[in-house]
Short mmCIF file of C-alpha atoms and ligand atoms in Angstrom, two decimals:
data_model
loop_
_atom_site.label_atom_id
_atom_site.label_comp_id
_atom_site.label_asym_id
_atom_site.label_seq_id
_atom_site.Cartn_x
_atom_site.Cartn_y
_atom_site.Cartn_z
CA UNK A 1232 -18.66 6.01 -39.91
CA UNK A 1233 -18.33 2.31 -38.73
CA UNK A 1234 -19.49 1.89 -35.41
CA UNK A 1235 -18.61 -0.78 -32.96
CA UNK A 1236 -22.62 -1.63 -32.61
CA UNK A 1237 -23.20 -1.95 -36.25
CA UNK A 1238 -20.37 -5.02 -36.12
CA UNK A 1239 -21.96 -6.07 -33.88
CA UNK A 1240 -25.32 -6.43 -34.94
CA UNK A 1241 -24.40 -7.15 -38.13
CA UNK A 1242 -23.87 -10.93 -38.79
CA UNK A 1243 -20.74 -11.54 -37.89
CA UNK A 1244 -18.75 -15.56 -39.59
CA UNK A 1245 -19.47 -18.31 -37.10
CA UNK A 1246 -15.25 -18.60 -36.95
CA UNK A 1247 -15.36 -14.97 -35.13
CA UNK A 1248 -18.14 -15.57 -33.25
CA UNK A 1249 -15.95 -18.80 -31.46
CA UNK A 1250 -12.37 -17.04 -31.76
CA UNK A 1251 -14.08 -13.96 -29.86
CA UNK A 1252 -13.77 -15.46 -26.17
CA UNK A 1253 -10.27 -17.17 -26.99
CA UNK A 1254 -8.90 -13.87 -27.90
CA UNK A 1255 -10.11 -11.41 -24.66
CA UNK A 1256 -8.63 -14.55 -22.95
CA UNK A 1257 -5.51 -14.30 -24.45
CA UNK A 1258 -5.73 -10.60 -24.21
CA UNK A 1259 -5.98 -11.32 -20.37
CA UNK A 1260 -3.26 -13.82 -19.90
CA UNK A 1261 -0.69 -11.54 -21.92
CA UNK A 1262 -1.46 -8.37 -19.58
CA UNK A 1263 -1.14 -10.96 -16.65
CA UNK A 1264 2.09 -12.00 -17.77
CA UNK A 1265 3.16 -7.80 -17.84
CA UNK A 1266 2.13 -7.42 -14.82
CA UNK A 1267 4.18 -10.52 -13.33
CA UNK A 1268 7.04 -9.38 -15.17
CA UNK A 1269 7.00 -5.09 -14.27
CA UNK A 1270 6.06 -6.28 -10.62
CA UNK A 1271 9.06 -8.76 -10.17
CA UNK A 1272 11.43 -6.13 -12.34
CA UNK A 1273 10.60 -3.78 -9.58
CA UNK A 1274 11.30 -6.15 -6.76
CA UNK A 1275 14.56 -6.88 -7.82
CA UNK A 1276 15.35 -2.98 -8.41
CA UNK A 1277 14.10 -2.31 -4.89
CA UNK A 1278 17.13 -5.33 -3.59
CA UNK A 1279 19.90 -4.56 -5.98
CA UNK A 1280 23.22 -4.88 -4.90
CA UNK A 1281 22.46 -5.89 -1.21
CA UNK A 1282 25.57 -8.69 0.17
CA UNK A 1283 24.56 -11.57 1.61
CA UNK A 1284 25.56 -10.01 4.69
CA UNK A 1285 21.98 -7.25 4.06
CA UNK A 1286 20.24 -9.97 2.74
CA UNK A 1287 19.88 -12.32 5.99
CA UNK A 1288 19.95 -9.16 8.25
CA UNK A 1289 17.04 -8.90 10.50
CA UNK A 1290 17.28 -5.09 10.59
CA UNK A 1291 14.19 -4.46 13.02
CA UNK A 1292 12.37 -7.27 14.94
CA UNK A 1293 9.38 -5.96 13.46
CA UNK A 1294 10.65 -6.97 9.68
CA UNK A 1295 12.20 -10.43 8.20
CA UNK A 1296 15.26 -10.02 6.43
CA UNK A 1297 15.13 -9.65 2.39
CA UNK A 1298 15.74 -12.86 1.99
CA UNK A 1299 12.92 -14.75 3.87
CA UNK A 1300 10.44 -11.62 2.10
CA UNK A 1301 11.99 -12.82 -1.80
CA UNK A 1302 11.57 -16.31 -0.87
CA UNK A 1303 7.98 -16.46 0.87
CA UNK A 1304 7.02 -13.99 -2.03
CA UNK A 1305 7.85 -17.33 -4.38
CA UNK A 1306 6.17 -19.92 -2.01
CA UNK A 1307 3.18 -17.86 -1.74
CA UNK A 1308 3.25 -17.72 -5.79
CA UNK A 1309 3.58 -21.58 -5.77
CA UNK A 1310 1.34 -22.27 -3.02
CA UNK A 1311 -1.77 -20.47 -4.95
CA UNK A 1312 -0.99 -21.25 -8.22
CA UNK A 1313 0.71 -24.45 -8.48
CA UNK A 1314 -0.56 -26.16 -5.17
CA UNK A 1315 -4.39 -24.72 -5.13
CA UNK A 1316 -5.20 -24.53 -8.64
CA UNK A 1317 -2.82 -26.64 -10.81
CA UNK A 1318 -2.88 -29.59 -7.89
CA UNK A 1319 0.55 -30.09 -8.55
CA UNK A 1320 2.68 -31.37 -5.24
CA UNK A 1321 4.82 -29.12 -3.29
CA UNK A 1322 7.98 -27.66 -5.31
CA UNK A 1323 10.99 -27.84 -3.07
CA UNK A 1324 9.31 -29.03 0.26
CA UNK A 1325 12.58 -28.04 3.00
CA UNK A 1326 12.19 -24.60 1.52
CA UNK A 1327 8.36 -24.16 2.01
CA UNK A 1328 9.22 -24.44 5.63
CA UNK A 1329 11.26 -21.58 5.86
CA UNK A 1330 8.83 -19.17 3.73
CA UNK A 1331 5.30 -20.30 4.69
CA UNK A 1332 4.24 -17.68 6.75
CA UNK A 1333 3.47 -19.94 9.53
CA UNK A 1334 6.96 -21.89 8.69
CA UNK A 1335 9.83 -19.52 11.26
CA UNK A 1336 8.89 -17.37 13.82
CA UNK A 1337 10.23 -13.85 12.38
CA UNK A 1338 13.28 -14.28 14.97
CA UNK A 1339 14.61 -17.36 13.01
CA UNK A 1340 14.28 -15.99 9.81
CA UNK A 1341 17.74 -14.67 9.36
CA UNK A 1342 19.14 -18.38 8.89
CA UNK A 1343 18.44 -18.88 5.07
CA UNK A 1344 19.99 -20.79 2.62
CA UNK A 1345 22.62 -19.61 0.13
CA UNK A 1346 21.66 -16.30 -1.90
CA UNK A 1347 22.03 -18.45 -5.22
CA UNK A 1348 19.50 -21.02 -3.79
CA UNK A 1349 17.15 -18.82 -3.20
CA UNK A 1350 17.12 -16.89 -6.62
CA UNK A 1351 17.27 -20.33 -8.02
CA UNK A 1352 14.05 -21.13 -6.24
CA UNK A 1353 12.11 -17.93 -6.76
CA UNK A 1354 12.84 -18.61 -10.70
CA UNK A 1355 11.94 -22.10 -10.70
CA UNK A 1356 8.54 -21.28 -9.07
CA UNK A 1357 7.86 -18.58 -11.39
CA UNK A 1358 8.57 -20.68 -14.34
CA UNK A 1359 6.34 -23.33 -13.25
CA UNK A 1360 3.76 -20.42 -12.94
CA UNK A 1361 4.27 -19.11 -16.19
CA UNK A 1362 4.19 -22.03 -17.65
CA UNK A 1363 0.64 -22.76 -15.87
CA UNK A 1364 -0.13 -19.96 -16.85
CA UNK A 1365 0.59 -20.16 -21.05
CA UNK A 1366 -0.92 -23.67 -20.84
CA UNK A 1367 -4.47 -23.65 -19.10
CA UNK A 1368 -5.87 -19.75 -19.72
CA UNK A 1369 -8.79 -20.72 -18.88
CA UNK A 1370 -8.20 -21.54 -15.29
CA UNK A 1371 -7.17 -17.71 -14.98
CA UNK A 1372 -8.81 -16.77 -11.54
CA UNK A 1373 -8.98 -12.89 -11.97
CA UNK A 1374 -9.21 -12.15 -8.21
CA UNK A 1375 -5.84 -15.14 -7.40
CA UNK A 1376 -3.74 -13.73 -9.48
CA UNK A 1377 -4.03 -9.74 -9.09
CA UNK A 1378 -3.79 -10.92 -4.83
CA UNK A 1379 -0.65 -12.45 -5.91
CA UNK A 1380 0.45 -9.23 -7.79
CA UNK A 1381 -0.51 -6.89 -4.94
CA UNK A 1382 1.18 -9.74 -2.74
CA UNK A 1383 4.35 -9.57 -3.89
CA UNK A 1384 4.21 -5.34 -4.06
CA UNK A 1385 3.62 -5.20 0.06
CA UNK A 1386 6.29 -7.82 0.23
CA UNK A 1387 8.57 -5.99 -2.12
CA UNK A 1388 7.81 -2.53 -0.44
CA UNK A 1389 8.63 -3.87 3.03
CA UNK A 1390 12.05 -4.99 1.34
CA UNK A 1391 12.74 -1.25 0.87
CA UNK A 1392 11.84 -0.52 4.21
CA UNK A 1393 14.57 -2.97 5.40
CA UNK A 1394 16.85 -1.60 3.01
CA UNK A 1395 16.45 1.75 4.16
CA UNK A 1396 16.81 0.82 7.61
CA UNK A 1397 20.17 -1.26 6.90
CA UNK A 1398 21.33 1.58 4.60
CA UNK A 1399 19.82 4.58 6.06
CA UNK A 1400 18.52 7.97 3.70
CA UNK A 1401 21.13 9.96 1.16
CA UNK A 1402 21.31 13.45 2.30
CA UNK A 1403 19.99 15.20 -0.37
CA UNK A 1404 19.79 19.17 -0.88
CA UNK A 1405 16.52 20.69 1.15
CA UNK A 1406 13.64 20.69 -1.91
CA UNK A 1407 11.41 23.52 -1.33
CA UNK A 1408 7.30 23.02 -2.73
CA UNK A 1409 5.76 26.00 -4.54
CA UNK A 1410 2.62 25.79 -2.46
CA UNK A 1411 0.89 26.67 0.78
CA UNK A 1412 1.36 23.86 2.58
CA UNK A 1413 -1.23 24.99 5.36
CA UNK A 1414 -4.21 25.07 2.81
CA UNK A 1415 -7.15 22.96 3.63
CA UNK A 1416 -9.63 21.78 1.82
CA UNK A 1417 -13.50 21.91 2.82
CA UNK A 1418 -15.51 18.83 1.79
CA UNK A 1419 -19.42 19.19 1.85
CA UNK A 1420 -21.75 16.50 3.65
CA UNK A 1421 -23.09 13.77 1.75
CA UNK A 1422 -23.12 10.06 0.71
CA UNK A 1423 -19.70 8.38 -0.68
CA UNK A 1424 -19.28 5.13 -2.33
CA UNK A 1425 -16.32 3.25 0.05
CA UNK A 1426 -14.59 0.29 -1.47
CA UNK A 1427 -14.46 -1.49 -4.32
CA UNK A 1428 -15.38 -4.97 -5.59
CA UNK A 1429 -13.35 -4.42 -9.02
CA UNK A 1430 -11.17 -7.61 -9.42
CA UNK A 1431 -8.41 -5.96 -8.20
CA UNK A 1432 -9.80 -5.19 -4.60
CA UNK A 1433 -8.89 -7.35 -1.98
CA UNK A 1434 -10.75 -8.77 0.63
CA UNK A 1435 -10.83 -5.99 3.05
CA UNK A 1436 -11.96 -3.31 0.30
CA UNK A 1437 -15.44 -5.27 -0.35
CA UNK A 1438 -18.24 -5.00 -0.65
CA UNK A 1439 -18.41 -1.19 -1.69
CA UNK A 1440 -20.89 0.58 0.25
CA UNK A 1441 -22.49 3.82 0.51
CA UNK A 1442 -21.55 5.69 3.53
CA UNK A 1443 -22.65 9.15 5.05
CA UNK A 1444 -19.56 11.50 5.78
CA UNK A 1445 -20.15 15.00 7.49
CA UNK A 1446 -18.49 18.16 6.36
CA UNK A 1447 -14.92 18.68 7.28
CA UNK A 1448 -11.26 20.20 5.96
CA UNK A 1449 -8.59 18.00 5.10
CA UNK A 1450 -5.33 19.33 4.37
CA UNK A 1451 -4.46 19.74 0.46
CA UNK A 1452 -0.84 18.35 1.50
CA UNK A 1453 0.40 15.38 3.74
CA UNK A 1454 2.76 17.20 6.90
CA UNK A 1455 5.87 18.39 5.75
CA UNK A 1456 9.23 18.07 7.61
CA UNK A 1457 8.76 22.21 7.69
CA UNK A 1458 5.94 21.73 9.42
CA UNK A 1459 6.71 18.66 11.69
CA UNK A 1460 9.75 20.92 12.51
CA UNK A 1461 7.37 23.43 14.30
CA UNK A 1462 6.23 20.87 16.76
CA UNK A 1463 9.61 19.67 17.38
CA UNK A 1464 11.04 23.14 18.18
CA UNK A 1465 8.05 23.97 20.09
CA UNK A 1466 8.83 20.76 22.80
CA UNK A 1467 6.30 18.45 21.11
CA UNK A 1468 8.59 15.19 22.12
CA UNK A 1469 8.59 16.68 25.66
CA UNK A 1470 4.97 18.18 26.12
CA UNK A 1471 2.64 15.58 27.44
CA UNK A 1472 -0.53 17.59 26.56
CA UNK A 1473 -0.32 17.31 22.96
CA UNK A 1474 -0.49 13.18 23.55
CA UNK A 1475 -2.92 10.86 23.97
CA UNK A 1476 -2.72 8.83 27.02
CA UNK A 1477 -1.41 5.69 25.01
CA UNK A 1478 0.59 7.94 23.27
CA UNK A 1479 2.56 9.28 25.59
CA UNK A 1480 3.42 5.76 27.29
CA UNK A 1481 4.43 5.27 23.83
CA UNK A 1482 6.85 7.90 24.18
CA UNK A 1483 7.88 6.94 27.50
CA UNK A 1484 9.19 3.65 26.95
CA UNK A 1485 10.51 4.65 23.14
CA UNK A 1486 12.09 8.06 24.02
CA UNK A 1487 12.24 9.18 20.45
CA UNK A 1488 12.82 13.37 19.70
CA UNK A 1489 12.46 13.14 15.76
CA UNK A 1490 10.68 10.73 13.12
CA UNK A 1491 12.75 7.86 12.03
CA UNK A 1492 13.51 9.30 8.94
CA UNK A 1493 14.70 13.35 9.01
CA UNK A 1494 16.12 14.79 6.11
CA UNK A 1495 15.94 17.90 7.02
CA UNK A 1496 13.15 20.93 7.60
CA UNK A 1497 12.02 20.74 3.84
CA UNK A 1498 9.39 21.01 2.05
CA UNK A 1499 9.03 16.75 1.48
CA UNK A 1500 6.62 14.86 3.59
CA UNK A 1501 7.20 13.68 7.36
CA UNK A 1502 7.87 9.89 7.17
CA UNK A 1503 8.65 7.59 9.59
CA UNK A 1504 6.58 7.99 12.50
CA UNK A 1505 4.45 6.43 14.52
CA UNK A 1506 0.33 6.79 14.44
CA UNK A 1507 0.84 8.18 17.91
CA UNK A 1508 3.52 10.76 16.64
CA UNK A 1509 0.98 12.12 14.01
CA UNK A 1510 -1.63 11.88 16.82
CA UNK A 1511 -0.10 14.45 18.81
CA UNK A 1512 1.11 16.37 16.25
CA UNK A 1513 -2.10 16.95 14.72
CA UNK A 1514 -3.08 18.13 18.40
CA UNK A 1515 -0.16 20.25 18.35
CA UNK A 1516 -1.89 21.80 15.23
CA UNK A 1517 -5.05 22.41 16.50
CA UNK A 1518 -6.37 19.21 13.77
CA UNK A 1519 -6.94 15.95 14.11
CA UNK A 1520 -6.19 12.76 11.57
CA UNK A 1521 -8.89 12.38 8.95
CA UNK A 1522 -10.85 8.76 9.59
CA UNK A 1523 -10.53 6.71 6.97
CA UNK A 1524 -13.68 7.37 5.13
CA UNK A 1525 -12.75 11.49 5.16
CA UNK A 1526 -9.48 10.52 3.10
CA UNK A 1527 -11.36 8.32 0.90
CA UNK A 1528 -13.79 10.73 0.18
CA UNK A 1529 -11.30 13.36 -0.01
CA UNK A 1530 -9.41 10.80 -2.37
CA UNK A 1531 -11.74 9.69 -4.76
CA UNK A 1532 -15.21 11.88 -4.62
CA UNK A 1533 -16.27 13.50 -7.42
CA UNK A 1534 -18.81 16.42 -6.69
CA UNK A 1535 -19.96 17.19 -9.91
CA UNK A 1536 -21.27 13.46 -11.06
CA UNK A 1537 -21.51 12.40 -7.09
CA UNK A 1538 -19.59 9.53 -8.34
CA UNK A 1539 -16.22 7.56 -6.71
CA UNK A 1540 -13.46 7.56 -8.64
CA UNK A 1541 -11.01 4.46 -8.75
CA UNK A 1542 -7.69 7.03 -8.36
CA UNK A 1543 -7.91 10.69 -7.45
CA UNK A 1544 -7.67 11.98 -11.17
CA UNK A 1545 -10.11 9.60 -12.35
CA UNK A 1546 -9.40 5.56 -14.23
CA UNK A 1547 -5.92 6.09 -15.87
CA UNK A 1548 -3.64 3.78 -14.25
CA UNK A 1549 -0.86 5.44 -12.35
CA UNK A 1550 2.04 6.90 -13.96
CA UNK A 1551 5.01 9.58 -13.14
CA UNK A 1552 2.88 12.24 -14.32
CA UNK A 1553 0.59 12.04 -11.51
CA UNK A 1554 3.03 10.70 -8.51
CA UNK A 1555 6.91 10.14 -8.19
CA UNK A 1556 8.43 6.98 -9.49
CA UNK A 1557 11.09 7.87 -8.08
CA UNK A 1558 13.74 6.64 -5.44
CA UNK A 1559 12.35 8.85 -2.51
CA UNK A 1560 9.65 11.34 -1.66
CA UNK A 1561 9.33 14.27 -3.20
CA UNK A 1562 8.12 18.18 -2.43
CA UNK A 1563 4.07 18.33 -1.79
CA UNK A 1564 2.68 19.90 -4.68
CA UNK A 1565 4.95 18.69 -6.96
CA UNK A 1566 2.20 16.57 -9.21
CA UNK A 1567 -0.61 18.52 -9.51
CA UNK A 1568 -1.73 16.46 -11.94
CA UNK A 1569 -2.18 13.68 -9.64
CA UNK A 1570 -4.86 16.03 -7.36
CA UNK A 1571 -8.35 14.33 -6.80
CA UNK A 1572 -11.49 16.09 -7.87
CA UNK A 1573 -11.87 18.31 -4.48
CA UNK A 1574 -8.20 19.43 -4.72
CA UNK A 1575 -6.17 17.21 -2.17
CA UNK A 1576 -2.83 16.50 -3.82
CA UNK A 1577 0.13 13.39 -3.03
CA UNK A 1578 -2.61 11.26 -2.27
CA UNK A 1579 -1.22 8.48 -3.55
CA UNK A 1580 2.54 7.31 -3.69
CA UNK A 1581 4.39 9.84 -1.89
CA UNK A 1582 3.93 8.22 1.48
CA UNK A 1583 1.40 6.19 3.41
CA UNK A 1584 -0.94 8.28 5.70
CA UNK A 1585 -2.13 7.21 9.21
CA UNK A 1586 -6.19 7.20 9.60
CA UNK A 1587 -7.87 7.70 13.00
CA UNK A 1588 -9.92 4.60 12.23
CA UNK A 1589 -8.82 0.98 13.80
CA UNK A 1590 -9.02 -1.96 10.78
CA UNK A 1591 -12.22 -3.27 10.80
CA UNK A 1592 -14.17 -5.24 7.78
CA UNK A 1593 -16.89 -3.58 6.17
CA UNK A 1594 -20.63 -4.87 6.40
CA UNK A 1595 -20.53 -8.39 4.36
CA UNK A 1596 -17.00 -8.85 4.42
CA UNK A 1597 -15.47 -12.56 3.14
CA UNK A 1598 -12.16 -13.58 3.86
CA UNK A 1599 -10.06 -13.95 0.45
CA UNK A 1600 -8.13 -16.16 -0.59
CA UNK A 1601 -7.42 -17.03 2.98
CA UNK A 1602 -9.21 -16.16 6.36
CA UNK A 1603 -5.48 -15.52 8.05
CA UNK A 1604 -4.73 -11.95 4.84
CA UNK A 1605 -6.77 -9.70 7.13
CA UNK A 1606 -9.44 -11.25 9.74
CA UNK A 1607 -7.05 -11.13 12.38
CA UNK A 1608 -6.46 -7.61 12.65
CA UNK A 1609 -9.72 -6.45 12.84
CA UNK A 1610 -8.78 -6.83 16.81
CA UNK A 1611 -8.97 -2.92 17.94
CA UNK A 1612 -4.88 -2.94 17.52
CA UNK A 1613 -4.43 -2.01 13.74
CA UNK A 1614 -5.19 1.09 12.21
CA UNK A 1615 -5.73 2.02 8.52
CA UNK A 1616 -3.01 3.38 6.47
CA UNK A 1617 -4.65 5.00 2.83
CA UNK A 1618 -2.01 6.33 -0.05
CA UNK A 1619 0.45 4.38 -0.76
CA UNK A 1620 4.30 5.25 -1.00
CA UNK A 1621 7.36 6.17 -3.91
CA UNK A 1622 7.95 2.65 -3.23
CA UNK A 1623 4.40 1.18 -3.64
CA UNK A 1624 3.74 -1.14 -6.50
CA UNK A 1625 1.26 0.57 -9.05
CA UNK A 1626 -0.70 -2.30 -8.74
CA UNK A 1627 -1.45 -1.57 -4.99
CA UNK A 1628 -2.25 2.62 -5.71
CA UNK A 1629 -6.34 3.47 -5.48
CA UNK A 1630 -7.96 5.38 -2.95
CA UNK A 1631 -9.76 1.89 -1.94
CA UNK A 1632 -6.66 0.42 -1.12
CA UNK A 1633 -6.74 -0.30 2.72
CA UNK A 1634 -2.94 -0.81 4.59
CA UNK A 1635 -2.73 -1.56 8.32
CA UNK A 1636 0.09 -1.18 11.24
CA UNK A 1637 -0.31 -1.15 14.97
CA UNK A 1638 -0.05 2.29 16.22
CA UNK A 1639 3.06 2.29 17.97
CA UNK A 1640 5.26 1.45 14.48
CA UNK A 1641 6.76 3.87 13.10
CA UNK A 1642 6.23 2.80 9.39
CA UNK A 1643 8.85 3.88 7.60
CA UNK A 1644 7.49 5.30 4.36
CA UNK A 1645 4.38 6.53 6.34
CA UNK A 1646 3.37 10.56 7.28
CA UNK A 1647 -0.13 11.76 7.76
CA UNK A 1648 -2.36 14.82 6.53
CA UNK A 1649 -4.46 16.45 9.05
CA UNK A 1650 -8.35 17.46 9.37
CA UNK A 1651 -10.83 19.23 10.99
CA UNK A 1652 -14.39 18.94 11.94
CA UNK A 1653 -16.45 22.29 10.93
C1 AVJ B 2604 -1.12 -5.35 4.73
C2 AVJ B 2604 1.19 -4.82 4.46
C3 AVJ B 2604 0.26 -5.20 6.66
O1 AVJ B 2604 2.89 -7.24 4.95
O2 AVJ B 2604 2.00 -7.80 6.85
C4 AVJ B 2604 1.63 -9.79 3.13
C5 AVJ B 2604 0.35 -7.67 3.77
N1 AVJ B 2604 -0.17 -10.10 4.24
N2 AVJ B 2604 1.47 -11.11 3.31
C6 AVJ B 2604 1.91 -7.42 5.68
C7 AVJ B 2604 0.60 -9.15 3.72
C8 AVJ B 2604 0.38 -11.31 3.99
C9 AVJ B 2604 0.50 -7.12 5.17
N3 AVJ B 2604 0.22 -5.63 5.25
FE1 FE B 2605 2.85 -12.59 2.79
#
């Protein structure tokens, strides 16, 4: 049998010996260029057939419209790549001032240039990049370009957001899950490695760390609208007990009797609400929200080898057989496939799931590429969101993967799961 060792040790022509380095970096650039190419396929899929009308529309003072998101997602691209590492001058100046994100307060956003401009100036930039790219493999930063990647994802998944506030949800026909969606799932004491410092992670993920979690249940499923509909029914919009303090001046001054998004009392997860909505409902429920570390470890912990895995199944990169790729969420349960090692299933990419714990770096933290990605909001106002959406770029799915909203925004592709201490 020829083993790979035995190649190896065996004295290989000087001509391999050189071509060896060349062709891993070639082997690099080419999966670079895929995932440039799938990630700005699915941006475009996620804007399709907007007007111009959708496309400038600032449909929430909390989001830019479409546009400004497609054409800072180019400027950043530029910025990074052709600005920082190729030294070239700035590609289309007037434009850099719209999409910088210190260019337009958010308000002003809505007054962009013509549609065709901007798709002319989100190819041009990619082009250049590209073209970098091809030219000068060698300069490949691992850790610039998968930021970039992941970059572009949260800007593309916000673009759905928009879209589905501008468009609103299809009725669809209630979709039932096969499960119990009450089961929890007990997770023993012990030590977990939180994080990452793959190349992929970003700033806010590193360093991984050991960390000590106590024994509690999680739920096996994120809330259902079945569920949510309980509290609902029951007066949860009305009964100040099951809210926090904030909470319920949340509720006073946004007088809100459903999530954003309500398709009905199925069997698909809750989305659109608030941190202090899935606060009070967890109250409701006699639970509480996991912390951040619980849902990692409930995410990625594997008991038998004590090890952390990078998804819930293990290292395959995510595909529909473990979560939907599809065009909204689906029925709990419905990709077993996709369940982590203690048994907690729709972890990732069904929707985002509110934490208890506020955004805060870990121990040894270093701002990357930029002190202004996450430093300021580790300011007490931010909590984590673990998970990941249907509309979440693959390259942004892992258990590590750390999102964050203020508490009073009712994310719209974000539910919860619920805990409970022993
Ligand atoms: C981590 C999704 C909250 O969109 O505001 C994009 C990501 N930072 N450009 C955001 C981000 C800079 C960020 N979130
Ligand atoms: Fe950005």
């Amino acid at each position: 049998m020829l083993r790979s060792e035995s190649w190896e040790s065996s004295t290989a022509p000087e001509s391999l010996v050189v071509q060896q380095p060349f062709r891993t970096q070639m082997q690099g650039v080419h999966r670079l260029q895929e995932q440039l190419f799938t990630t700005r396929a699915a941006t475009f899929a996620l804007i399709e057939g907007l007007g111009r009308e959708q496309f400038c529309c600032q449909a929430d003072p909390d989001f830019s419209p479409v546009g400004w998101h497609l054409g800072h997602i180019a400027f950043t691209e530029g910025l990074w790549i052709l600005e920082h590492s190729a030294g070239l001058p700035r590609f289309a100046p007037e434009f850099g001032c719209l999409f910088a994100v210190d260019g337009l307060p958010k308000a002003q956003r809505t007054a962009l240039p013509p549609t065709g401009d901007i798709y002319d100036y989100v190819r041009a930039i990619r082009s250049q990049v590209l073209a970098w790219l091809a030219s000068y493999p060698h300069s490949v930063e691992p850790r610039l370009w998968q930021f970039l990647i992941q970059h572009e994802s949260q800007h593309a998944e916000t673009m759905g957001w928009v879209r589905q506030l501008l468009c609103g949800t299809k009725q669809e026909a209630p979709i039932a899950a096969g499960v119990d969606t009450d089961e929890m799932i007990r997770v023993e004491a012990g030590e977990v490695l939180i994080g990452s410092d793959a190349p992929e992670a970003l700033d806010n993920e590193r360093p991984a760390h050991r960390r000590y979690v106590d024994s509690y249940w999680i739920d096996r499923y994120p809330v259902t609208q079945r569920q949510f509909e309980r509290f609902i029914r029951a007066g949860g919009y009305r009964e100040r007990h099951w809210w926090s303090p904030r909470g319920w001046q949340w509720l006073l001054s946004h007088p809100v009797r459903s999530p954003l998004y309500w398709s009905g009392a199925d069997d698909r997860p809750v989305m659109g609400v608030s941190f202090f909505e899935a606060e009070a409902y967890a109250r409701f429920a006699g639970k509480r929200l996991p912390t951040e570390a619980e849902w990692e470890k409930a995410a990625r912990f594997d008991p038998l080898s004590g090890q952390s895995r990078t998804y819930p199944w293990g290292e395959a990169f995510p595909d529909g057989s473990r979560l939907p790729l599809t065009c909204g969420t689906t029925a709990v349960g419905s990709y077993p496939r996709g369940q982590s090692a203690v048994g907690c299933e729709d972890m990732l990419g069904n929707v985002w799931e509110w934490t208890a714990t506020c955004f805060y770096p870990y121990q040894g933290f270093v701002s990357y590429p930029y002190p202004g990605y996450s430093a300021p909001y580790f300011d007490d106002a931010h909590y984590v969101l673990k998970g990941g959406s249907w509309a979440t770029g693959s390259s942004v799915l892992r258990a590590s993967f750390r999102n964050w909203y203020e508490p009073r925004l009712r994310v719209p592709f974000a539910g919860f799961r619920c805990a409970r201490s022993l």
